[in-house]
PDB file of C-alpha atoms and ligand atoms in Angstrom:
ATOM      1  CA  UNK A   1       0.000   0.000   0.000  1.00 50.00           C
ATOM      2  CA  UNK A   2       1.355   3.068  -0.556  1.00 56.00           C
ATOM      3  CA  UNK A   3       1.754   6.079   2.018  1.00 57.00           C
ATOM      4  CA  UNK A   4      -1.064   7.769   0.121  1.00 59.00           C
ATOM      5  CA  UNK A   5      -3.483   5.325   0.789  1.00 64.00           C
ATOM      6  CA  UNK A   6      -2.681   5.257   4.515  1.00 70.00           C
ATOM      7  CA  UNK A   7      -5.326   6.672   6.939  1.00 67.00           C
ATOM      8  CA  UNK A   8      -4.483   9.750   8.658  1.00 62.00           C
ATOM      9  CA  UNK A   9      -3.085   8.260  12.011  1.00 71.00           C
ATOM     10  CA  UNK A  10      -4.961   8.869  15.276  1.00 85.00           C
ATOM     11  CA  UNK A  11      -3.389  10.566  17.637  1.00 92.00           C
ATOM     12  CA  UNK A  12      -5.343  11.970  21.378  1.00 93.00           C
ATOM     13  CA  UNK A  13      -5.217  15.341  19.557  1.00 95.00           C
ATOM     14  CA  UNK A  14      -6.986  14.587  16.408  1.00 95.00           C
ATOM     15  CA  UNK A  15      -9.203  12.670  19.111  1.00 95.00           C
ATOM     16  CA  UNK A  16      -9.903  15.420  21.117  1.00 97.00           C
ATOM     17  CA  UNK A  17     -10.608  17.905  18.332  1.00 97.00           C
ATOM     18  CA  UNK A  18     -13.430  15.622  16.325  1.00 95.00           C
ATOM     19  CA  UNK A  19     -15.045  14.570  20.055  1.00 96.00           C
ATOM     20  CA  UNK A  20     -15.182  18.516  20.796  1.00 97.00           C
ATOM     21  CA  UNK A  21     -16.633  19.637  17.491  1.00 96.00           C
ATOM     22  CA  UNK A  22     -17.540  23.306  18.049  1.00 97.00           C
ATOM     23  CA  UNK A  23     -16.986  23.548  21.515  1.00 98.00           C
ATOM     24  CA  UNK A  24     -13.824  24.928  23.131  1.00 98.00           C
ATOM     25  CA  UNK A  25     -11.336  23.990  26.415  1.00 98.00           C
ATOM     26  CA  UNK A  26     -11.837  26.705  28.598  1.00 98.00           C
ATOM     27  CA  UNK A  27      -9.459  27.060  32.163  1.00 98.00           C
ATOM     28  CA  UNK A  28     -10.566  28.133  35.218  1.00 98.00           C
ATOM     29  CA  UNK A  29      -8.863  28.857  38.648  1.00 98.00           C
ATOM     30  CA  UNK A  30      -7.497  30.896  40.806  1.00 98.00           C
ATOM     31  CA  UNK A  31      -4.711  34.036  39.846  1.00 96.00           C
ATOM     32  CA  UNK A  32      -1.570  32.201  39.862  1.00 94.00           C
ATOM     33  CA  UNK A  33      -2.283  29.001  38.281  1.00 96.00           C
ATOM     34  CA  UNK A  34      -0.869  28.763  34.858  1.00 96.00           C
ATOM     35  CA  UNK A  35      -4.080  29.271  33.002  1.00 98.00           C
ATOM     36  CA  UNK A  36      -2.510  31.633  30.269  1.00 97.00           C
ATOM     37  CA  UNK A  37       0.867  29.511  29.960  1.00 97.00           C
ATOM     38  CA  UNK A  38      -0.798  26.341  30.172  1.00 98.00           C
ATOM     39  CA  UNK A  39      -3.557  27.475  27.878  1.00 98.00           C
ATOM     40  CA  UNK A  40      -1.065  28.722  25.237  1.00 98.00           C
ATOM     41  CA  UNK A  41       0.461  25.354  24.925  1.00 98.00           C
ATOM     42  CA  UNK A  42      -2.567  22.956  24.885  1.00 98.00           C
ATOM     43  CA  UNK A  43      -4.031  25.408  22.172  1.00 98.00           C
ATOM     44  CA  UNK A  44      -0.418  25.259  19.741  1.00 98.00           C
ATOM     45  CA  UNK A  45      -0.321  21.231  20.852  1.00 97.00           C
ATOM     46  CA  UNK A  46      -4.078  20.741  19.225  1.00 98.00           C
ATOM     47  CA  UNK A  47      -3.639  23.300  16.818  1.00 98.00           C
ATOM     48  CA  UNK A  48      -6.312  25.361  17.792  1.00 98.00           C
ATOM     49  CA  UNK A  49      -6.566  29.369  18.411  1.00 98.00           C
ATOM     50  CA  UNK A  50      -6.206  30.738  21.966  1.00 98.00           C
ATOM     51  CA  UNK A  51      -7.555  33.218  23.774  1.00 98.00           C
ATOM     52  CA  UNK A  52      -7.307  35.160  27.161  1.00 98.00           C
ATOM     53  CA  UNK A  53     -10.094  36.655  28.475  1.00 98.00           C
ATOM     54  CA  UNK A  54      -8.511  39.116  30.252  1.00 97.00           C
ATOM     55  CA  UNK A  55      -6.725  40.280  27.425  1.00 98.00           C
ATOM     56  CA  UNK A  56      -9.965  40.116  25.188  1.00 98.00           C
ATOM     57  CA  UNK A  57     -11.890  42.519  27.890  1.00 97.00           C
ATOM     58  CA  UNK A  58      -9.232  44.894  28.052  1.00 97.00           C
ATOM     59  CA  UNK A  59      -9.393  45.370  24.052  1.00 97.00           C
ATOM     60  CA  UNK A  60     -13.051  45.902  24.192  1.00 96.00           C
ATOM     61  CA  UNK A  61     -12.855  48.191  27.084  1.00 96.00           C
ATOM     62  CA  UNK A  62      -9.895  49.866  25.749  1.00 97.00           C
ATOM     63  CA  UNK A  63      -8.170  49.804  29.238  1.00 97.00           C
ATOM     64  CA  UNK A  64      -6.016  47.667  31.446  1.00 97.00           C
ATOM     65  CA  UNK A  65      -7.837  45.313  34.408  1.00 97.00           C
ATOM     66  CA  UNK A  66      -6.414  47.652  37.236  1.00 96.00           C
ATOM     67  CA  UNK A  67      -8.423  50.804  35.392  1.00 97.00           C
ATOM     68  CA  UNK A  68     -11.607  49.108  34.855  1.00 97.00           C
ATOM     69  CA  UNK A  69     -11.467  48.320  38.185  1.00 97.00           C
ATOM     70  CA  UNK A  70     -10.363  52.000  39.665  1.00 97.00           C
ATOM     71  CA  UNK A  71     -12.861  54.032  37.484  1.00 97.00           C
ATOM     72  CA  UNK A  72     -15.998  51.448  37.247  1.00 97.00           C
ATOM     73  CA  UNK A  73     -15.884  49.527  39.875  1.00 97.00           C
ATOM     74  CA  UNK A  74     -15.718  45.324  39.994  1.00 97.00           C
ATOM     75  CA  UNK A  75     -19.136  44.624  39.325  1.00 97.00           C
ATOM     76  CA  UNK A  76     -18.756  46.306  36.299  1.00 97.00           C
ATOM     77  CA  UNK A  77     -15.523  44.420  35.350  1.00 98.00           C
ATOM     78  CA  UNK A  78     -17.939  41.204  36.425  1.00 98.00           C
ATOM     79  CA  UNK A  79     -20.621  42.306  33.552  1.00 98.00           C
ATOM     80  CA  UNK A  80     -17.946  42.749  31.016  1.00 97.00           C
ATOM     81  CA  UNK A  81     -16.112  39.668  31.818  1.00 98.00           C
ATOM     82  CA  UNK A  82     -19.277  37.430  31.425  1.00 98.00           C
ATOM     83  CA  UNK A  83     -20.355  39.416  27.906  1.00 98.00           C
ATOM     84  CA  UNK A  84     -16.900  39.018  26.925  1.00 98.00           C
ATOM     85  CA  UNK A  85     -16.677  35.165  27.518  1.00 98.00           C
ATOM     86  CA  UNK A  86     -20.343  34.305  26.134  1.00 98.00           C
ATOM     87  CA  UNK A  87     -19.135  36.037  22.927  1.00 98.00           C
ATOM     88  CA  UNK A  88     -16.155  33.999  23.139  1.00 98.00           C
ATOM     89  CA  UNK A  89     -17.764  30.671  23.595  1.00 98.00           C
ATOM     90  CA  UNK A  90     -19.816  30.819  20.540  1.00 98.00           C
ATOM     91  CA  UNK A  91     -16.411  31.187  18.252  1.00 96.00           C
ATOM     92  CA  UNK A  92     -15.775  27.766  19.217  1.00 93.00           C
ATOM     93  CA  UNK A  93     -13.311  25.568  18.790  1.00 98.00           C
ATOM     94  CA  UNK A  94     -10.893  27.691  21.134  1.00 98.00           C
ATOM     95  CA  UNK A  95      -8.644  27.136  24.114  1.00 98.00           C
ATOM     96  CA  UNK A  96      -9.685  30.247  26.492  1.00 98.00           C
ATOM     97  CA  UNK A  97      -8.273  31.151  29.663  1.00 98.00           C
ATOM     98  CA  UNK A  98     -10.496  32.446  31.924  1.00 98.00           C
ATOM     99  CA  UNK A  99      -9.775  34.965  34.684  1.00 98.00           C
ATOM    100  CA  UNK A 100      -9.627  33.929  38.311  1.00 98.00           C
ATOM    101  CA  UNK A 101     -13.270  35.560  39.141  1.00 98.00           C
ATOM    102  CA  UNK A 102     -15.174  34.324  35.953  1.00 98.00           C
ATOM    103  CA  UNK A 103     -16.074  30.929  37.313  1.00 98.00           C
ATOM    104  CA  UNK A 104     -17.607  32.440  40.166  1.00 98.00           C
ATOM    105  CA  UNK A 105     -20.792  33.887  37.816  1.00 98.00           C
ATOM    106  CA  UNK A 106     -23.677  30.870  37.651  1.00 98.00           C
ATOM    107  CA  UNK A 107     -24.799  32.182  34.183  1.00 98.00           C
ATOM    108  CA  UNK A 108     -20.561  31.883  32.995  1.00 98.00           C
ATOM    109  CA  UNK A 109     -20.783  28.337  34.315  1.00 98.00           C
ATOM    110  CA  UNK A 110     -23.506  27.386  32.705  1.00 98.00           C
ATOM    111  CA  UNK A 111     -22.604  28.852  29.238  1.00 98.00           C
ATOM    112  CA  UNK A 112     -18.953  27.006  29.784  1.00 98.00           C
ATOM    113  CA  UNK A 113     -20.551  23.881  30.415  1.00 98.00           C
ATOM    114  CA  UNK A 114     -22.986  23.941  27.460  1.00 98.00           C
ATOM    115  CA  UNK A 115     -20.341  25.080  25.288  1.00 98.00           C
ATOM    116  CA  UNK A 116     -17.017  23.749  26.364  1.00 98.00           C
ATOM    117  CA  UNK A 117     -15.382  21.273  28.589  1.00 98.00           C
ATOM    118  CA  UNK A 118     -13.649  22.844  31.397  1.00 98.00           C
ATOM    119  CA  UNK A 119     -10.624  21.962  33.179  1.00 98.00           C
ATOM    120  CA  UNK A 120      -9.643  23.755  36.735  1.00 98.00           C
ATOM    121  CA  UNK A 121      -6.211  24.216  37.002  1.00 98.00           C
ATOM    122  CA  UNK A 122      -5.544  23.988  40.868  1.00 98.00           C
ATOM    123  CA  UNK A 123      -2.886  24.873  42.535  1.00 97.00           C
ATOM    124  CA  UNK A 124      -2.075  25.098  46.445  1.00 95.00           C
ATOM    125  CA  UNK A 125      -1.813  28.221  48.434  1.00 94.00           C
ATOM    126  CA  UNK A 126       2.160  28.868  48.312  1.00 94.00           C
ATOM    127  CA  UNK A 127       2.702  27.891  45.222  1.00 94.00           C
ATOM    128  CA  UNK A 128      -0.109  30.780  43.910  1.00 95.00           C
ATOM    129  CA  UNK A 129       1.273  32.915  46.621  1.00 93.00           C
ATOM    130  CA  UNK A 130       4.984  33.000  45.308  1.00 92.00           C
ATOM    131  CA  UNK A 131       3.670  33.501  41.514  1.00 91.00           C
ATOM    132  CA  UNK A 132       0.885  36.630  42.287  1.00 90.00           C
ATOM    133  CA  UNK A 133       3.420  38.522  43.794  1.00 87.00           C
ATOM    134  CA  UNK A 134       5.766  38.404  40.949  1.00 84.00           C
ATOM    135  CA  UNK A 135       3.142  40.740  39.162  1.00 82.00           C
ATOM    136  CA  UNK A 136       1.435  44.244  40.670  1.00 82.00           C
ATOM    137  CA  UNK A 137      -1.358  44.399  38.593  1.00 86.00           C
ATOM    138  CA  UNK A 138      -4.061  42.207  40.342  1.00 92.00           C
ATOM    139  CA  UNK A 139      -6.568  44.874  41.905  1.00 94.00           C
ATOM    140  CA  UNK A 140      -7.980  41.653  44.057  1.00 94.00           C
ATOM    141  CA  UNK A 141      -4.568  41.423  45.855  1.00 92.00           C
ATOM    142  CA  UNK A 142      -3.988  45.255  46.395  1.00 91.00           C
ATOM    143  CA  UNK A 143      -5.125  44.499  50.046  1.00 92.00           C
ATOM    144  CA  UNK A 144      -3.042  44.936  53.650  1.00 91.00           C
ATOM    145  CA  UNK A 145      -2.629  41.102  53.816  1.00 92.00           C
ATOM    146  CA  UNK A 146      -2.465  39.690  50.422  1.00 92.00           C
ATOM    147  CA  UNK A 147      -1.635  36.256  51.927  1.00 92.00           C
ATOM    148  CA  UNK A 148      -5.121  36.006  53.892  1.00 94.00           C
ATOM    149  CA  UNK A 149      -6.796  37.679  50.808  1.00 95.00           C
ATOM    150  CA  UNK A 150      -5.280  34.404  48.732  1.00 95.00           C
ATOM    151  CA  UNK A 151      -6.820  32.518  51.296  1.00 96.00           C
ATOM    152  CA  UNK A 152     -10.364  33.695  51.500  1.00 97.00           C
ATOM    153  CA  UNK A 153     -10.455  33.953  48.056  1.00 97.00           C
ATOM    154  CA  UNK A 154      -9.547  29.935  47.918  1.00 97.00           C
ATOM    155  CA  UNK A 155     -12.329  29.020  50.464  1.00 97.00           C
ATOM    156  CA  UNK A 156     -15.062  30.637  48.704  1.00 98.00           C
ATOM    157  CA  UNK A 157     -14.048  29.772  45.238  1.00 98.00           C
ATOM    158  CA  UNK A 158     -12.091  25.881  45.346  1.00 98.00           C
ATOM    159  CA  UNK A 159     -16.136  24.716  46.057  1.00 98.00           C
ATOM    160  CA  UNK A 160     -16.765  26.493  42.558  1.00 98.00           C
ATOM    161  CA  UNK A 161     -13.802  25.743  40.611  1.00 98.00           C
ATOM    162  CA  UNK A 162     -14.398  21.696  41.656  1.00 98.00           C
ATOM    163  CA  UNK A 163     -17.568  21.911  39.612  1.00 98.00           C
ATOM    164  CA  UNK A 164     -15.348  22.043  36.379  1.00 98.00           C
ATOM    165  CA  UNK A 165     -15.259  19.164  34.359  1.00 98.00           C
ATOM    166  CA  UNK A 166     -11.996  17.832  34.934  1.00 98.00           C
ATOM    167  CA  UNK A 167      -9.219  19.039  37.714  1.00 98.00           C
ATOM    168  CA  UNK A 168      -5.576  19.112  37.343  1.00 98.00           C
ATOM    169  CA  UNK A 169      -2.638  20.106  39.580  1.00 97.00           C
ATOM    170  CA  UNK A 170      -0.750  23.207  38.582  1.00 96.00           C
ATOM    171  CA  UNK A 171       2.680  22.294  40.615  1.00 94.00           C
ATOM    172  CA  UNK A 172       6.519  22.914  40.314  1.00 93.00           C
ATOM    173  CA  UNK A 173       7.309  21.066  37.117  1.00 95.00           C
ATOM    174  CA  UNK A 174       7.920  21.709  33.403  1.00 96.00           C
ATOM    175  CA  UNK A 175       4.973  23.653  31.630  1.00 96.00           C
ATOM    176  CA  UNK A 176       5.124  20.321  28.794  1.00 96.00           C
ATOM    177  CA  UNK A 177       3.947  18.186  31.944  1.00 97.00           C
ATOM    178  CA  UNK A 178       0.807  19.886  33.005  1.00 98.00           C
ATOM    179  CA  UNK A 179      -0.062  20.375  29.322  1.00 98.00           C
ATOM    180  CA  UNK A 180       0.263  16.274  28.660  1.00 98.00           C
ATOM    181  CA  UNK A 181      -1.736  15.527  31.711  1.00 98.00           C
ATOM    182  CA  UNK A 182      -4.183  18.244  30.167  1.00 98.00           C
ATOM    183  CA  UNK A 183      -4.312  16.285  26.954  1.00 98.00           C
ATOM    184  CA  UNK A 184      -4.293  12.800  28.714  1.00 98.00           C
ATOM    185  CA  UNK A 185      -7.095  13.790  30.759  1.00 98.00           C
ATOM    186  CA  UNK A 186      -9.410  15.487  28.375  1.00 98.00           C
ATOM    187  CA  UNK A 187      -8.728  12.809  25.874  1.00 97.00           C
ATOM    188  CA  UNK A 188      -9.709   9.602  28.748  1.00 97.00           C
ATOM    189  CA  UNK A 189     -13.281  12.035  29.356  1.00 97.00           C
ATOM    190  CA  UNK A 190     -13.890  12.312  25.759  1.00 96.00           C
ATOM    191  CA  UNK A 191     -13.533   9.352  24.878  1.00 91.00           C
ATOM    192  CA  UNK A 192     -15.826   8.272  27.741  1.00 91.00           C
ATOM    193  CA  UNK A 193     -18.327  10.931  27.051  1.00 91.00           C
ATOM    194  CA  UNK A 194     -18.136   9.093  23.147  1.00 87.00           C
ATOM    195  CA  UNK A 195     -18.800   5.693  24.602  1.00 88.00           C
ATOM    196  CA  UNK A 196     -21.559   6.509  26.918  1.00 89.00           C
ATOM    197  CA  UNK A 197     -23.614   8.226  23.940  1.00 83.00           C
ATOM    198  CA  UNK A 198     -25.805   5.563  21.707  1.00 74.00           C
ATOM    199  CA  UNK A 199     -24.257   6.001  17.898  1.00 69.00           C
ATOM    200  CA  UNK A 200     -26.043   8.431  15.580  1.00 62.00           C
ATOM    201  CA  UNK A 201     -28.085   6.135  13.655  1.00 66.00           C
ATOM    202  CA  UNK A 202     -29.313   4.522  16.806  1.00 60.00           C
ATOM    203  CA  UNK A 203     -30.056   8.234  18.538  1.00 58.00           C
ATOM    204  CA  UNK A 204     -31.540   9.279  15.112  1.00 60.00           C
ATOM    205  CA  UNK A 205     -33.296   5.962  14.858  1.00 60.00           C
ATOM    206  CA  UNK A 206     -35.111   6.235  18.317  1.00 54.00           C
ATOM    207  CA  UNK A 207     -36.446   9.826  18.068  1.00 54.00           C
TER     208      UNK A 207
HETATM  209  C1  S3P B 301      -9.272  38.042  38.919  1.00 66.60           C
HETATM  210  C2  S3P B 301      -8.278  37.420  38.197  1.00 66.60           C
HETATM  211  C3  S3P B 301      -7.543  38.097  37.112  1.00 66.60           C
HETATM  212  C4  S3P B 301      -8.391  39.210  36.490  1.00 66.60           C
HETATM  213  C5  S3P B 301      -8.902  40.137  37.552  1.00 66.60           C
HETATM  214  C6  S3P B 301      -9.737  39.430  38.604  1.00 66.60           C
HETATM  215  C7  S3P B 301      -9.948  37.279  39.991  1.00 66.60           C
HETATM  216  O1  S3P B 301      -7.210  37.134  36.108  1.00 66.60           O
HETATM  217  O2  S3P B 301      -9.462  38.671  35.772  1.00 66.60           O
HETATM  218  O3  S3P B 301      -7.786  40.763  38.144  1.00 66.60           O
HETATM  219  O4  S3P B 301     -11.056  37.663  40.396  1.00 66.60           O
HETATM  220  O5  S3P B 301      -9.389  36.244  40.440  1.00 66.60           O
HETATM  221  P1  S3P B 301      -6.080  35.978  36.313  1.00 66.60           P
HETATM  222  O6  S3P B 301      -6.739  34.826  37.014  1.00 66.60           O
HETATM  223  O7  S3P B 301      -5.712  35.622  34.906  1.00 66.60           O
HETATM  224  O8  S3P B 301      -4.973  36.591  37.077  1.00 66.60           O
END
């Protein structure tokens, strides 16, 4: 046979990209957790586009996060971050990285989980501790006690972020090895979402 002739070999990413069809990989979790590096990678890995929301509200705002926040106030931030990400969703397939906050909206999570599969990046205390301070521009952490605002912010939002579909720990170790398990991961509940659906002529058969 020549090469020609030779199906296009499977691989998890060609996998993962016919099981998701129009829907997209969106990260949640905390400030901290990788979701923009991780997200980056997992989207040039399946060949898809990604986006940030954060970076995506501040172009339609036409200001940074710490100025939306200074002149309008977070709930306003909150109304533009959830318009931002519906519009988002529906330009599916993407890998999007969500901000730490977006999760936290029931109408976000609902819209994520009709249109995506989500992953939550978690990550423990320290290790989101040592990386948010690296960076000044998180209006969140402009507190007296950043530390106990990290911590606060963990207990009200870790019952949240566990409602994602899948969970994976953001730790001290190459970028490449939290974007395989990413890829392993999605790839196992794909697959098992696949299985656990009755094939199209059946479904189409029985309606
Ligand atoms: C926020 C997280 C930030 C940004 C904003 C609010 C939050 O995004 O959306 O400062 O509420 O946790 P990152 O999670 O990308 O830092």
């Amino acid at each position: 046979m020549s090469d020609a002739a030779l199906p296009m070999p499977a691989s998890p990413e060609t996998d993962i990209l016919s099981a998701l069809g129009a829907r997209s990989i969106v990260l949640v979790g905390m400030m901290g957790v990788g979701k923009s590096t991780i997200g980056r990678r997992m989207a040039a890995r399946l060949k898809l586009p990604f986006v940030d929301a954060d970076t995506e509200i501040e172009a339609a705002a036409g200001m940074t996060i710490p100025e939306i926040f200074e002149r309008h106030g977070e709930p306003h931030f909150r109304d533009g971050e959830a318009r931002v990400i519906a519009r988002l969703l529906e330009g599916g397939p993407v890998v999007l990285a969500t901000g730490g906050g977006a999760f936290m909206r029931e109408e976000t999570r609902n819209r994520i989980a009709a249109k995506a599969v989500s992953i939550w990046l978690k990550a423990d205390p320290d290790i989101i501790m040592r990386r948010v301070r690296r960076r000044a521009d998180r209006p969140l952490l402009q507190t007296a006690d950043p530390e106990a605002t990290v911590t606060r912010l963990l207990t009200e939002r870790e019952p949240v972020y566990s409602r994602a579909d899948l969970t994976i720990a953001s730790r001290e170790v190459p970028h490449d090895k939290i974007v395989e398990e990413c890829i392993e991961t999605l790839h196992a509940h794909l697959c098992a979402e696949a299985a656990s659906q009755p094939p199209a002529d059946v479904a189409s058969a029985v309606r």
